[in-house]
Short mmCIF file of C-alpha atoms and ligand atoms in Angstrom, two decimals:
data_model
loop_
_atom_site.label_atom_id
_atom_site.label_comp_id
_atom_site.label_asym_id
_atom_site.label_seq_id
_atom_site.Cartn_x
_atom_site.Cartn_y
_atom_site.Cartn_z
CA MET A 1 -0.06 -0.04 0.07
CA ASN A 2 1.34 3.28 -0.94
CA PRO A 3 -0.55 6.38 0.35
CA GLU A 4 0.88 8.86 -1.75
CA PHE A 5 0.37 6.99 -4.89
CA LEU A 6 -3.30 6.22 -3.94
CA ASP A 7 -3.89 9.88 -3.32
CA ARG A 8 -2.45 10.88 -6.56
CA LEU A 9 -4.42 8.05 -8.42
CA VAL A 10 -7.78 9.36 -6.96
CA GLN A 11 -6.79 12.90 -7.60
CA VAL A 12 -6.25 12.07 -11.27
CA LEU A 13 -8.98 9.52 -12.18
CA GLY A 14 -11.63 10.74 -9.61
CA LYS A 15 -13.01 8.63 -6.76
CA GLU A 16 -15.58 7.01 -8.86
CA SER A 17 -12.86 5.15 -11.01
CA VAL A 18 -10.81 3.98 -8.16
CA ILE A 19 -11.74 1.15 -5.50
CA THR A 20 -9.49 1.04 -2.38
CA ASP A 21 -11.67 -0.60 0.18
CA ALA A 22 -10.28 -4.00 0.90
CA ALA A 23 -13.76 -5.63 1.13
CA GLU A 24 -14.73 -4.15 -2.35
CA ILE A 25 -11.30 -5.24 -3.95
CA GLU A 26 -11.89 -8.79 -2.71
CA PRO A 27 -13.96 -10.16 -5.64
CA TRP A 28 -11.36 -8.81 -8.17
CA LEU A 29 -8.55 -11.08 -6.73
CA THR A 30 -9.51 -14.52 -7.83
CA ASP A 31 -9.93 -16.31 -11.22
CA TRP A 32 -12.88 -17.94 -12.92
CA ARG A 33 -11.92 -21.32 -11.72
CA GLY A 34 -11.22 -20.19 -8.25
CA VAL A 35 -7.74 -21.71 -8.43
CA TYR A 36 -5.65 -18.44 -7.87
CA LYS A 37 -5.87 -15.81 -5.30
CA GLY A 38 -3.88 -12.64 -5.18
CA GLY A 39 -3.60 -9.12 -3.44
CA ALA A 40 -3.91 -5.41 -4.63
CA GLN A 41 -4.06 -2.02 -3.27
CA ALA A 42 -6.64 -0.75 -5.49
CA VAL A 43 -8.78 -1.48 -8.56
CA VAL A 44 -9.11 1.14 -11.26
CA ARG A 45 -12.07 1.07 -13.57
CA PRO A 46 -11.29 3.91 -16.21
CA SER A 47 -14.06 4.93 -18.45
CA ASN A 48 -12.07 6.13 -21.50
CA THR A 49 -8.55 5.73 -23.07
CA GLN A 50 -7.20 8.95 -21.55
CA GLN A 51 -7.94 7.53 -18.02
CA VAL A 52 -6.18 4.46 -18.88
CA ALA A 53 -3.07 6.49 -19.96
CA ASP A 54 -3.17 8.65 -16.88
CA CYS A 55 -3.27 5.51 -14.62
CA LEU A 56 -0.38 3.87 -16.41
CA ARG A 57 1.67 6.83 -16.38
CA LEU A 58 1.29 7.03 -12.71
CA CYS A 59 1.80 3.42 -11.90
CA ASN A 60 5.00 3.55 -14.09
CA GLU A 61 6.29 6.68 -12.05
CA PHE A 62 5.71 4.87 -8.82
CA ARG A 63 6.93 1.46 -10.15
CA ILE A 64 3.32 -0.10 -9.23
CA PRO A 65 2.77 -3.50 -10.91
CA VAL A 66 -0.76 -3.46 -13.32
CA VAL A 67 -2.61 -6.39 -13.93
CA PRO A 68 -5.16 -5.69 -16.88
CA ARG A 69 -8.47 -7.59 -16.36
CA GLY A 70 -11.32 -8.13 -19.08
CA GLY A 71 -14.17 -10.52 -18.18
CA ASN A 72 -11.91 -12.80 -15.96
CA THR A 73 -12.91 -15.96 -17.87
CA GLY A 74 -9.27 -16.53 -18.72
CA LEU A 75 -8.24 -20.22 -17.65
CA CYS A 76 -4.50 -19.75 -16.91
CA GLY A 77 -4.56 -17.16 -14.02
CA GLY A 78 -3.53 -14.14 -16.36
CA ALA A 79 -6.03 -11.56 -14.83
CA THR A 80 -5.43 -12.52 -11.19
CA PRO A 81 -2.75 -10.57 -9.43
CA ASP A 82 0.19 -12.05 -7.65
CA ALA A 83 0.22 -12.24 -3.88
CA SER A 84 1.79 -8.83 -3.56
CA PRO A 85 -0.45 -6.55 -1.87
CA GLY A 86 0.97 -3.43 -3.97
CA ASN A 87 -0.73 -4.38 -7.40
CA VAL A 88 -3.24 -2.25 -9.32
CA VAL A 89 -5.70 -4.17 -11.01
CA ILE A 90 -7.07 -2.15 -14.16
CA SER A 91 -10.53 -3.24 -15.30
CA LEU A 92 -11.97 -2.28 -18.54
CA ASP A 93 -15.49 -3.15 -17.72
CA ARG A 94 -16.86 0.48 -18.13
CA MET A 95 -15.28 0.86 -21.48
CA ASN A 96 -18.11 -0.79 -23.33
CA ARG A 97 -18.96 1.48 -26.21
CA ILE A 98 -19.39 0.30 -29.84
CA ARG A 99 -17.57 2.90 -31.86
CA SER A 100 -18.90 2.19 -35.20
CA ILE A 101 -20.05 -0.65 -37.40
CA ASP A 102 -19.64 -0.29 -41.27
CA THR A 103 -21.45 -2.74 -43.54
CA ILE A 104 -19.60 -1.63 -46.62
CA ALA A 105 -16.13 -2.07 -45.31
CA ASN A 106 -17.61 -4.80 -43.00
CA THR A 107 -15.72 -3.70 -39.93
CA LEU A 108 -16.69 -3.04 -36.26
CA VAL A 109 -14.63 -0.82 -33.87
CA ALA A 110 -15.30 -1.14 -30.31
CA ASP A 111 -13.96 -0.35 -26.77
CA ALA A 112 -11.88 -3.15 -25.41
CA GLY A 113 -14.34 -3.76 -22.51
CA CYS A 114 -17.23 -4.78 -24.73
CA ILE A 115 -18.66 -8.18 -23.97
CA LEU A 116 -17.89 -10.36 -26.96
CA GLY A 117 -21.34 -11.76 -26.89
CA ASN A 118 -22.69 -8.01 -27.18
CA LEU A 119 -20.54 -7.25 -30.21
CA ARG A 120 -21.87 -10.41 -31.89
CA ARG A 121 -25.54 -9.59 -31.35
CA ALA A 122 -24.78 -5.90 -32.50
CA ALA A 123 -23.15 -7.16 -35.67
CA GLU A 124 -26.00 -9.56 -36.18
CA ALA A 125 -28.47 -6.77 -35.93
CA GLU A 126 -26.77 -5.29 -39.03
CA GLY A 127 -26.82 -8.45 -41.04
CA ARG A 128 -23.10 -9.37 -40.33
CA LEU A 129 -21.24 -12.01 -38.42
CA LEU A 130 -18.56 -11.40 -35.85
CA PRO A 131 -17.51 -15.06 -36.01
CA LEU A 132 -15.44 -15.32 -32.88
CA SER A 133 -17.54 -17.72 -30.78
CA LEU A 134 -16.77 -19.45 -27.32
CA ALA A 135 -18.85 -20.81 -24.34
CA ALA A 136 -17.64 -17.77 -22.17
CA GLU A 137 -18.73 -15.12 -24.76
CA ASP A 138 -21.28 -13.45 -22.58
CA SER A 139 -18.78 -12.76 -19.95
CA SER A 140 -15.44 -12.31 -21.74
CA GLN A 141 -14.47 -8.99 -23.18
CA ILE A 142 -13.07 -8.44 -26.69
CA GLY A 143 -9.90 -6.77 -25.12
CA GLY A 144 -9.29 -10.06 -23.21
CA ASN A 145 -10.08 -12.06 -26.38
CA VAL A 146 -7.35 -10.07 -28.19
CA ALA A 147 -4.97 -10.28 -25.28
CA THR A 148 -5.33 -14.07 -25.22
CA ASN A 149 -5.71 -14.43 -29.04
CA ALA A 150 -8.73 -16.51 -28.30
CA GLY A 151 -9.90 -19.39 -30.59
CA GLY A 152 -13.15 -20.90 -29.88
CA VAL A 153 -15.54 -23.15 -31.84
CA ASN A 154 -15.53 -21.50 -35.33
CA VAL A 155 -11.83 -21.60 -35.80
CA VAL A 156 -12.03 -24.40 -38.33
CA ARG A 157 -13.71 -21.95 -40.71
CA TYR A 158 -12.69 -18.36 -39.53
CA GLY A 159 -9.32 -18.64 -37.75
CA MET A 160 -8.25 -17.35 -34.50
CA THR A 161 -8.72 -13.87 -33.08
CA ARG A 162 -5.68 -12.65 -34.73
CA GLU A 163 -7.04 -13.50 -38.13
CA LEU A 164 -10.11 -11.15 -37.39
CA VAL A 165 -8.37 -8.13 -35.98
CA LEU A 166 -7.70 -5.23 -38.36
CA GLY A 167 -6.53 -2.69 -35.72
CA VAL A 168 -5.49 -2.11 -32.05
CA GLU A 169 -5.40 0.77 -29.88
CA ALA A 170 -3.40 0.33 -26.68
CA VAL A 171 -1.93 2.36 -23.92
CA LEU A 172 1.93 1.47 -23.29
CA PRO A 173 3.09 1.49 -19.61
CA ASN A 174 4.45 5.04 -20.04
CA GLY A 175 1.05 6.28 -20.76
CA GLU A 176 1.65 6.77 -24.59
CA VAL A 177 -1.32 5.77 -26.53
CA PHE A 178 -0.55 3.33 -29.63
CA ASN A 179 -2.95 4.29 -32.16
CA GLY A 180 -3.20 1.33 -34.66
CA LEU A 181 -6.92 1.41 -34.72
CA GLN A 182 -7.12 1.39 -38.27
CA THR A 183 -9.69 -0.72 -40.54
CA LEU A 184 -7.56 -0.68 -43.74
CA ARG A 185 -7.48 -4.46 -45.40
CA LYS A 186 -4.22 -3.51 -46.76
CA ASP A 187 -1.10 -1.67 -45.14
CA ASN A 188 2.32 -3.00 -46.14
CA THR A 189 4.34 -0.33 -44.25
CA GLY A 190 6.74 -2.11 -42.40
CA TYR A 191 6.46 -4.22 -39.23
CA ASP A 192 2.87 -4.99 -38.05
CA LEU A 193 3.18 -3.57 -34.49
CA LYS A 194 -0.46 -4.27 -33.36
CA GLN A 195 0.24 -8.05 -33.88
CA LEU A 196 2.46 -7.84 -30.85
CA PHE A 197 -0.58 -7.02 -28.61
CA ILE A 198 -2.50 -10.08 -29.79
CA GLY A 199 -1.75 -12.78 -27.34
CA SER A 200 0.48 -10.59 -25.10
CA GLU A 201 -1.51 -11.56 -22.06
CA GLY A 202 -1.41 -7.94 -20.63
CA THR A 203 2.30 -7.86 -20.52
CA LEU A 204 3.03 -5.14 -23.01
CA GLY A 205 0.20 -2.57 -22.26
CA VAL A 206 -3.48 -2.11 -21.97
CA ILE A 207 -5.75 -2.83 -25.12
CA THR A 208 -8.33 -0.01 -25.21
CA GLY A 209 -9.95 -0.41 -28.56
CA VAL A 210 -10.14 -3.12 -31.30
CA ALA A 211 -11.01 -2.99 -34.86
CA LEU A 212 -12.52 -6.25 -36.14
CA LYS A 213 -13.47 -7.83 -39.57
CA LEU A 214 -17.15 -8.74 -40.09
CA LEU A 215 -18.35 -11.50 -42.43
CA PRO A 216 -21.78 -12.35 -44.18
CA LEU A 217 -24.26 -13.54 -41.61
CA THR A 218 -24.57 -17.13 -41.86
CA ARG A 219 -28.47 -17.27 -41.23
CA VAL A 220 -28.96 -20.91 -41.65
CA ARG A 221 -27.21 -23.68 -39.51
CA SER A 222 -27.52 -27.41 -39.46
CA VAL A 223 -25.84 -29.56 -36.71
CA VAL A 224 -25.31 -33.29 -36.39
CA LEU A 225 -23.73 -35.20 -33.48
CA ALA A 226 -22.24 -38.35 -34.81
CA ALA A 227 -20.93 -41.19 -32.63
CA VAL A 228 -17.67 -42.74 -33.05
CA ASN A 229 -15.81 -45.43 -31.49
CA THR A 230 -12.36 -44.16 -32.14
CA PRO A 231 -10.51 -40.85 -32.59
CA GLN A 232 -9.39 -42.35 -36.02
CA GLN A 233 -12.97 -42.52 -37.14
CA ALA A 234 -13.32 -38.79 -36.15
CA LEU A 235 -10.36 -37.98 -38.32
CA GLU A 236 -11.60 -39.73 -41.30
CA LEU A 237 -14.91 -38.07 -40.91
CA LEU A 238 -13.31 -34.80 -40.85
CA ARG A 239 -11.51 -35.59 -44.09
CA SER A 240 -14.73 -36.70 -45.83
CA LEU A 241 -16.81 -33.80 -44.43
CA TYR A 242 -14.51 -31.08 -45.40
CA GLY A 243 -13.92 -32.50 -48.90
CA ARG A 244 -17.86 -32.42 -49.39
CA CYS A 245 -18.89 -29.24 -47.45
CA GLY A 246 -15.92 -27.11 -47.72
CA ALA A 247 -16.30 -23.55 -46.24
CA ARG A 248 -19.68 -24.41 -44.94
CA LEU A 249 -17.88 -26.27 -42.22
CA GLN A 250 -18.37 -24.12 -39.33
CA ALA A 251 -17.45 -26.25 -36.34
CA TYR A 252 -16.08 -29.77 -35.81
CA GLU A 253 -15.83 -30.52 -32.06
CA TYR A 254 -15.18 -33.90 -30.31
CA PHE A 255 -15.72 -35.18 -26.76
CA THR A 256 -15.31 -38.58 -25.20
CA ASP A 257 -17.89 -40.72 -23.59
CA GLU A 258 -16.36 -39.77 -20.18
CA CYS A 259 -17.17 -36.17 -20.93
CA LEU A 260 -20.78 -36.85 -21.76
CA ASP A 261 -20.98 -39.01 -18.48
CA LEU A 262 -19.97 -35.96 -16.60
CA VAL A 263 -22.20 -33.63 -18.34
CA LEU A 264 -25.27 -35.88 -17.97
CA ALA A 265 -24.21 -36.32 -14.05
CA GLN A 266 -23.47 -32.71 -13.21
CA VAL A 267 -25.84 -30.37 -15.34
CA GLU A 268 -29.49 -30.33 -15.02
CA GLY A 269 -31.72 -30.93 -17.86
CA MET A 270 -29.43 -32.81 -20.12
CA HIS A 271 -30.44 -35.83 -22.16
CA GLN A 272 -28.52 -38.87 -23.48
CA PRO A 273 -28.56 -38.24 -27.22
CA PHE A 274 -28.16 -42.03 -28.18
CA GLU A 275 -29.79 -45.33 -26.87
CA GLY A 276 -26.33 -46.88 -26.88
CA ARG A 277 -23.11 -45.47 -25.71
CA TYR A 278 -19.92 -45.05 -27.98
CA GLY A 279 -16.25 -44.20 -27.37
CA GLY A 280 -16.47 -40.53 -28.55
CA TYR A 281 -18.82 -38.09 -30.30
CA VAL A 282 -18.34 -35.48 -33.03
CA LEU A 283 -20.38 -32.44 -33.13
CA VAL A 284 -20.25 -30.96 -36.62
CA GLU A 285 -21.98 -27.68 -37.68
CA LEU A 286 -22.62 -26.52 -41.22
CA ALA A 287 -23.66 -22.91 -41.76
CA ASP A 288 -24.64 -20.83 -44.91
CA THR A 289 -25.93 -17.42 -45.83
CA ALA A 290 -29.17 -18.90 -47.35
CA ASP A 291 -31.25 -22.14 -48.36
CA GLU A 292 -31.77 -23.96 -45.28
CA GLY A 293 -33.31 -27.03 -47.17
CA ALA A 294 -30.04 -27.35 -49.41
CA LEU A 295 -27.79 -27.30 -46.20
CA GLN A 296 -29.86 -29.86 -44.41
CA ASP A 297 -29.95 -32.08 -47.39
CA LEU A 298 -26.22 -31.96 -47.86
CA LEU A 299 -25.62 -32.67 -44.13
CA GLU A 300 -28.01 -35.68 -44.31
CA GLU A 301 -26.48 -36.99 -47.45
CA VAL A 302 -22.99 -36.86 -46.03
CA ILE A 303 -23.75 -38.33 -42.73
CA GLY A 304 -25.58 -41.14 -44.54
CA GLU A 305 -22.58 -41.76 -46.73
CA ALA A 306 -20.45 -41.62 -43.44
CA LEU A 307 -22.71 -44.10 -41.82
CA GLU A 308 -22.65 -46.56 -44.71
CA SER A 309 -18.78 -46.69 -45.05
CA GLY A 310 -18.22 -47.04 -41.42
CA LEU A 311 -16.99 -43.40 -40.50
CA CYS A 312 -19.42 -43.13 -37.76
CA GLU A 313 -21.66 -45.50 -35.72
CA ASP A 314 -24.70 -43.44 -35.26
CA ALA A 315 -26.02 -40.08 -35.78
CA VAL A 316 -28.64 -37.36 -34.61
CA VAL A 317 -29.27 -34.56 -37.23
CA SER A 318 -30.86 -31.42 -35.65
CA ALA A 319 -34.51 -30.84 -36.93
CA SER A 320 -35.25 -27.52 -35.04
CA LEU A 321 -33.26 -24.67 -33.32
CA SER A 322 -34.13 -26.05 -30.09
CA GLN A 323 -32.70 -29.45 -30.95
CA LEU A 324 -29.61 -27.72 -32.39
CA GLN A 325 -29.21 -25.81 -29.18
CA ALA A 326 -29.71 -29.02 -27.19
CA LEU A 327 -26.89 -30.93 -29.08
CA TRP A 328 -24.58 -27.91 -28.59
CA ARG A 329 -25.19 -27.83 -24.93
CA LEU A 330 -23.75 -31.40 -24.66
CA ARG A 331 -20.32 -30.05 -25.76
CA GLU A 332 -20.35 -26.33 -24.16
CA GLU A 333 -21.45 -27.45 -20.72
CA ILE A 334 -18.32 -29.72 -20.36
CA SER A 335 -16.26 -26.88 -18.70
CA GLU A 336 -19.17 -26.23 -16.27
CA ALA A 337 -19.56 -29.82 -15.51
CA GLN A 338 -15.84 -30.04 -14.73
CA ARG A 339 -15.97 -27.04 -12.35
CA ALA A 340 -18.95 -28.63 -10.60
CA ASP A 341 -16.87 -31.95 -10.34
CA GLY A 342 -13.93 -30.29 -8.67
CA PRO A 343 -10.26 -29.35 -9.64
CA HIS A 344 -9.27 -30.58 -13.15
CA LEU A 345 -5.76 -30.27 -14.34
CA LYS A 346 -6.27 -28.56 -17.69
CA HIS A 347 -3.83 -29.12 -20.54
CA ASP A 348 -5.11 -26.85 -23.71
CA ILE A 349 -2.85 -28.38 -26.39
CA SER A 350 -2.46 -28.28 -30.09
CA LEU A 351 -1.12 -31.10 -32.32
CA PRO A 352 -0.79 -31.92 -35.95
CA ILE A 353 -4.24 -33.10 -36.73
CA GLU A 354 -3.44 -36.38 -38.31
CA ARG A 355 -1.45 -37.33 -35.25
CA ILE A 356 -4.34 -36.90 -32.64
CA PRO A 357 -5.49 -40.55 -32.76
CA GLN A 358 -2.03 -41.83 -32.11
CA PHE A 359 -1.32 -39.05 -29.35
CA ILE A 360 -4.51 -39.94 -27.46
CA GLU A 361 -3.34 -43.65 -27.33
CA THR A 362 0.34 -43.03 -26.24
CA ALA A 363 -0.47 -40.15 -23.96
CA GLU A 364 -2.83 -42.16 -21.88
CA ALA A 365 -0.24 -44.86 -21.45
CA THR A 366 2.34 -42.18 -20.45
CA VAL A 367 -0.16 -40.59 -18.01
CA ARG A 368 -1.30 -43.69 -16.46
CA GLU A 369 2.30 -44.82 -15.85
CA VAL A 370 2.18 -41.61 -13.47
CA ALA A 371 -1.19 -41.80 -11.94
CA PRO A 372 -2.76 -45.09 -12.89
CA ASP A 373 -6.26 -44.43 -11.72
CA CYS A 374 -6.78 -40.92 -12.79
CA ARG A 375 -9.85 -39.95 -14.86
CA LEU A 376 -9.43 -38.51 -18.31
CA PHE A 377 -11.58 -36.05 -19.94
CA ILE A 378 -10.63 -35.37 -23.55
CA PHE A 379 -12.53 -32.93 -25.61
CA GLY A 380 -11.97 -29.84 -27.91
CA HIS A 381 -11.74 -28.25 -31.30
CA PHE A 382 -10.64 -31.51 -33.24
CA GLY A 383 -11.03 -29.61 -36.44
CA ASP A 384 -8.07 -27.30 -35.50
CA GLY A 385 -5.92 -29.95 -33.96
CA ASN A 386 -6.95 -28.51 -30.50
CA LEU A 387 -7.57 -31.00 -27.55
CA HIS A 388 -8.37 -30.12 -24.05
CA TYR A 389 -6.70 -32.92 -22.46
CA ASN A 390 -7.98 -32.75 -18.82
CA VAL A 391 -6.93 -35.00 -15.98
CA SER A 392 -8.95 -35.45 -12.66
CA ARG A 393 -8.68 -37.08 -9.53
CA PRO A 394 -9.29 -40.86 -9.18
CA GLU A 395 -12.86 -41.80 -7.98
CA GLY A 396 -12.94 -41.38 -4.11
CA ALA A 397 -9.63 -39.10 -3.87
CA ASP A 398 -10.12 -36.01 -2.28
CA ARG A 399 -10.13 -32.45 -3.96
CA GLY A 400 -6.53 -31.75 -3.09
CA TRP A 401 -5.43 -34.44 -5.37
CA ALA A 402 -5.08 -32.08 -8.15
CA LYS A 403 -2.60 -29.74 -6.60
CA GLU A 404 -0.41 -32.58 -5.42
CA TRP A 405 -0.11 -34.22 -8.88
CA GLU A 406 -0.10 -31.10 -11.16
CA GLY A 407 3.50 -31.09 -11.88
CA ARG A 408 4.20 -34.72 -12.56
CA ILE A 409 1.03 -35.04 -14.87
CA ALA A 410 1.86 -31.67 -16.71
CA ALA A 411 5.40 -33.04 -17.34
CA ALA A 412 3.95 -36.30 -18.51
CA VAL A 413 1.26 -34.70 -20.95
CA PHE A 414 3.58 -31.87 -22.26
CA GLY A 415 6.43 -34.41 -22.88
CA GLU A 416 4.02 -36.34 -25.21
CA VAL A 417 2.86 -33.13 -26.82
CA ALA A 418 6.54 -32.09 -27.49
CA ALA A 419 7.29 -35.52 -28.92
CA TYR A 420 4.45 -35.14 -31.52
CA GLY A 421 5.50 -31.57 -32.49
CA GLY A 422 2.51 -29.91 -30.72
CA SER A 423 2.07 -26.75 -28.53
CA ILE A 424 1.59 -26.60 -24.93
CA SER A 425 -0.89 -23.91 -25.38
CA ALA A 426 -3.43 -23.87 -28.21
CA GLU A 427 -5.75 -21.00 -27.37
CA HIS A 428 -5.94 -20.20 -23.53
CA GLY A 429 -2.28 -18.84 -23.08
CA ILE A 430 0.30 -19.14 -20.67
CA GLY A 431 -0.56 -16.93 -17.69
CA GLN A 432 0.75 -18.21 -14.46
CA LEU A 433 -0.52 -21.56 -14.97
CA LYS A 434 1.97 -22.68 -17.72
CA ARG A 435 4.97 -20.28 -17.25
CA HIS A 436 7.22 -22.97 -15.98
CA GLU A 437 6.45 -25.31 -18.94
CA PHE A 438 6.60 -22.37 -21.48
CA HIS A 439 10.08 -21.45 -20.27
CA HIS A 440 10.88 -25.16 -20.51
CA HIS A 441 9.57 -26.08 -23.90
CA LYS A 442 9.90 -22.61 -25.88
CA ASP A 443 12.76 -22.42 -28.33
CA PRO A 444 15.40 -20.23 -26.35
CA MET A 445 15.89 -17.80 -29.20
CA HIS A 446 12.20 -17.20 -29.40
CA LEU A 447 12.21 -16.64 -25.68
CA ARG A 448 15.15 -14.18 -25.91
CA LEU A 449 13.35 -12.02 -28.49
CA MET A 450 10.26 -11.99 -26.65
CA LEU A 451 12.15 -10.66 -23.58
CA GLN A 452 13.80 -8.10 -25.57
CA ILE A 453 10.52 -6.93 -27.02
CA LYS A 454 9.17 -6.74 -23.51
CA GLN A 455 12.14 -4.60 -22.37
CA ILE A 456 11.33 -2.02 -25.24
CA PHE A 457 7.69 -1.87 -24.22
CA ASP A 458 7.93 -2.21 -20.51
CA PRO A 459 11.53 -1.44 -19.30
CA ASN A 460 10.19 -1.05 -15.64
CA SER A 461 8.48 -4.45 -15.85
CA ILE A 462 5.13 -3.10 -14.29
CA MET A 463 2.93 -4.96 -16.84
CA ASN A 464 1.25 -8.20 -15.30
CA PRO A 465 4.38 -9.35 -13.52
CA GLY A 466 4.54 -13.27 -13.12
CA LYS A 467 2.67 -13.90 -16.28
CA LEU A 468 3.88 -15.44 -19.49
CA LEU A 469 7.50 -14.18 -19.29
C1 LIG B 1 -16.79 -21.85 -19.93
C2 LIG B 1 -15.36 -21.39 -20.67
C3 LIG B 1 -15.23 -21.60 -21.98
C4 LIG B 1 -14.18 -21.10 -22.73
N1 LIG B 1 -13.82 -21.37 -23.94
C5 LIG B 1 -12.80 -20.98 -24.73
C6 LIG B 1 -12.61 -21.31 -25.98
O1 LIG B 1 -13.28 -21.94 -26.77
N2 LIG B 1 -11.57 -20.79 -26.75
C7 LIG B 1 -10.64 -19.79 -26.00
O2 LIG B 1 -9.83 -19.48 -26.60
N3 LIG B 1 -10.79 -19.62 -24.70
C8 LIG B 1 -11.88 -19.98 -24.10
N4 LIG B 1 -12.05 -19.79 -22.80
C9 LIG B 1 -11.08 -18.99 -22.13
C10 LIG B 1 -11.46 -17.44 -21.99
O3 LIG B 1 -12.82 -17.23 -22.17
C11 LIG B 1 -10.68 -16.72 -23.19
O4 LIG B 1 -9.24 -16.83 -22.75
C12 LIG B 1 -10.95 -15.24 -23.23
O5 LIG B 1 -10.40 -14.77 -24.48
C13 LIG B 1 -10.49 -14.47 -22.03
O6 LIG B 1 -11.18 -13.08 -22.09
P1 LIG B 1 -11.45 -12.22 -20.92
O7 LIG B 1 -12.06 -10.94 -21.36
O8 LIG B 1 -12.28 -12.94 -19.78
O9 LIG B 1 -9.95 -11.86 -20.24
P2 LIG B 1 -9.53 -12.20 -18.84
O10 LIG B 1 -9.59 -13.39 -18.34
O11 LIG B 1 -10.01 -11.13 -17.92
O12 LIG B 1 -7.85 -11.91 -19.04
C14 LIG B 1 -7.00 -12.73 -19.75
C15 LIG B 1 -5.63 -12.21 -20.14
O13 LIG B 1 -5.88 -11.11 -21.01
C16 LIG B 1 -5.33 -9.98 -20.27
N5 LIG B 1 -6.22 -8.85 -20.67
C17 LIG B 1 -7.57 -8.80 -20.33
N6 LIG B 1 -8.00 -7.79 -20.87
C18 LIG B 1 -6.98 -7.04 -21.49
C19 LIG B 1 -6.85 -5.67 -22.00
N7 LIG B 1 -7.78 -4.79 -22.27
N8 LIG B 1 -5.68 -5.27 -22.51
C20 LIG B 1 -4.62 -6.06 -22.12
N9 LIG B 1 -4.57 -7.33 -21.68
C21 LIG B 1 -5.88 -7.65 -21.29
C22 LIG B 1 -5.31 -10.36 -18.76
O14 LIG B 1 -4.27 -9.54 -18.16
C23 LIG B 1 -5.05 -11.70 -18.84
O15 LIG B 1 -3.60 -11.98 -19.04
C24 LIG B 1 -13.17 -20.25 -21.98
C25 LIG B 1 -13.33 -19.94 -20.64
C26 LIG B 1 -14.51 -20.42 -20.15
C27 LIG B 1 -14.67 -20.00 -18.63
#
């Protein structure tokens, strides 16, 4: 606690933007999963870019560590301060204005604190699609999505957040505003500096505004849940569907029977989709701008062929919007079901797609050598080569199991990932959760360059200490 700093902060930003009362600060000190807990002397809630700049300038002068916070749905503890009581959490929640929507250039410009779901709905009202979509979209903020380079369920068609960003406005730790909020599709004038903020996890500055690409609204959707017995079938089904449906393939998600069991047990109102049970399930969504009948026919035709040729064992095709939503819930409720079940060791990994089946087989053997009775929950964005490879305590073990086994299991999983040429973080980032593994697995030259970039942007190391680097 630094009384002189706090006085100046309140003087510059006004009382309504600064919280210093310990009880009021408390809710800002934990992460979504309740795994991390930190300390802070103040929470700042600026209402515009100038206030962010004033706040950072002051923090830099006093060498106060700053933790940017979006919707706090991050899964790596990136928005949770460390234990030091001197931190300042800077929340963008009051910066939630849509600055413009352009349906000729097909762009949307918004404050970084806008909730992703609100931006999607605003684009839809104008007949356009903002394709970034994830289960946490009604809590996460676009600034947080950009800071983590979020993925989600439509990456197979539209790419990660990075591919949707045209411009970024950000405040550097010294209070300077980086004005890169342009909407140009083409600009080949040297290094593309805005890219550095995408995926920077709050370590280079605070993102205050974002310019995004919009796409044609896919008004018609069709979903099938296909049952498979092996991941190899899921892989072959993907090959076949992509060939037949091309760009209409909007999502290709996978989850094992253990995940389905967990959702049925932990989430109210969920129903078993098939009479029998299978090794795993693939949720496929096709979407198009028009012609619902043609889309449905295409899906039924390709799934019929897949059933005939043994690429899947059974299938339910959605016949109505409510059925479509019910099928999606089986996949989207997995994170909530895990939260209800207790602490899970999460490994958000990326692999060369064609090696996923083999990885699943050998990784299980490796993990079971370490912890024979653990429970495995494997699901994720199969179409992008992204698995959430989650490990939980054996039946009957107490909830402290995860903490005790974390290091050994992470070493086993990430060792396998490295052997397959994969990445230890596909879409959730590094935060504080994977910092150790990141330093262990990242190419030393890449790490050195990242540290040099950090030094240029943040020479006093005030931005989000203990995260990423
Ligand atoms: C149920 C559930 C499902 C999820 N599904 C997915 C998924 O499918 N794909 C996926 O990629 N992620 C997913 N996530 C993770 C999470 O939603 C994303 O990482 C999201 O992008 C985080 O946004 P946020 O606003 O909540 O950021 P926060 O959690 O608040 O912050 C995340 C990081 O970004 C930094 N940050 C936040 N705002 C700013 C800013 N304005 N400027 C600079 N730095 C900032 C923080 O310091 C922190 O390091 C899921 C999470 C949950 C709870």
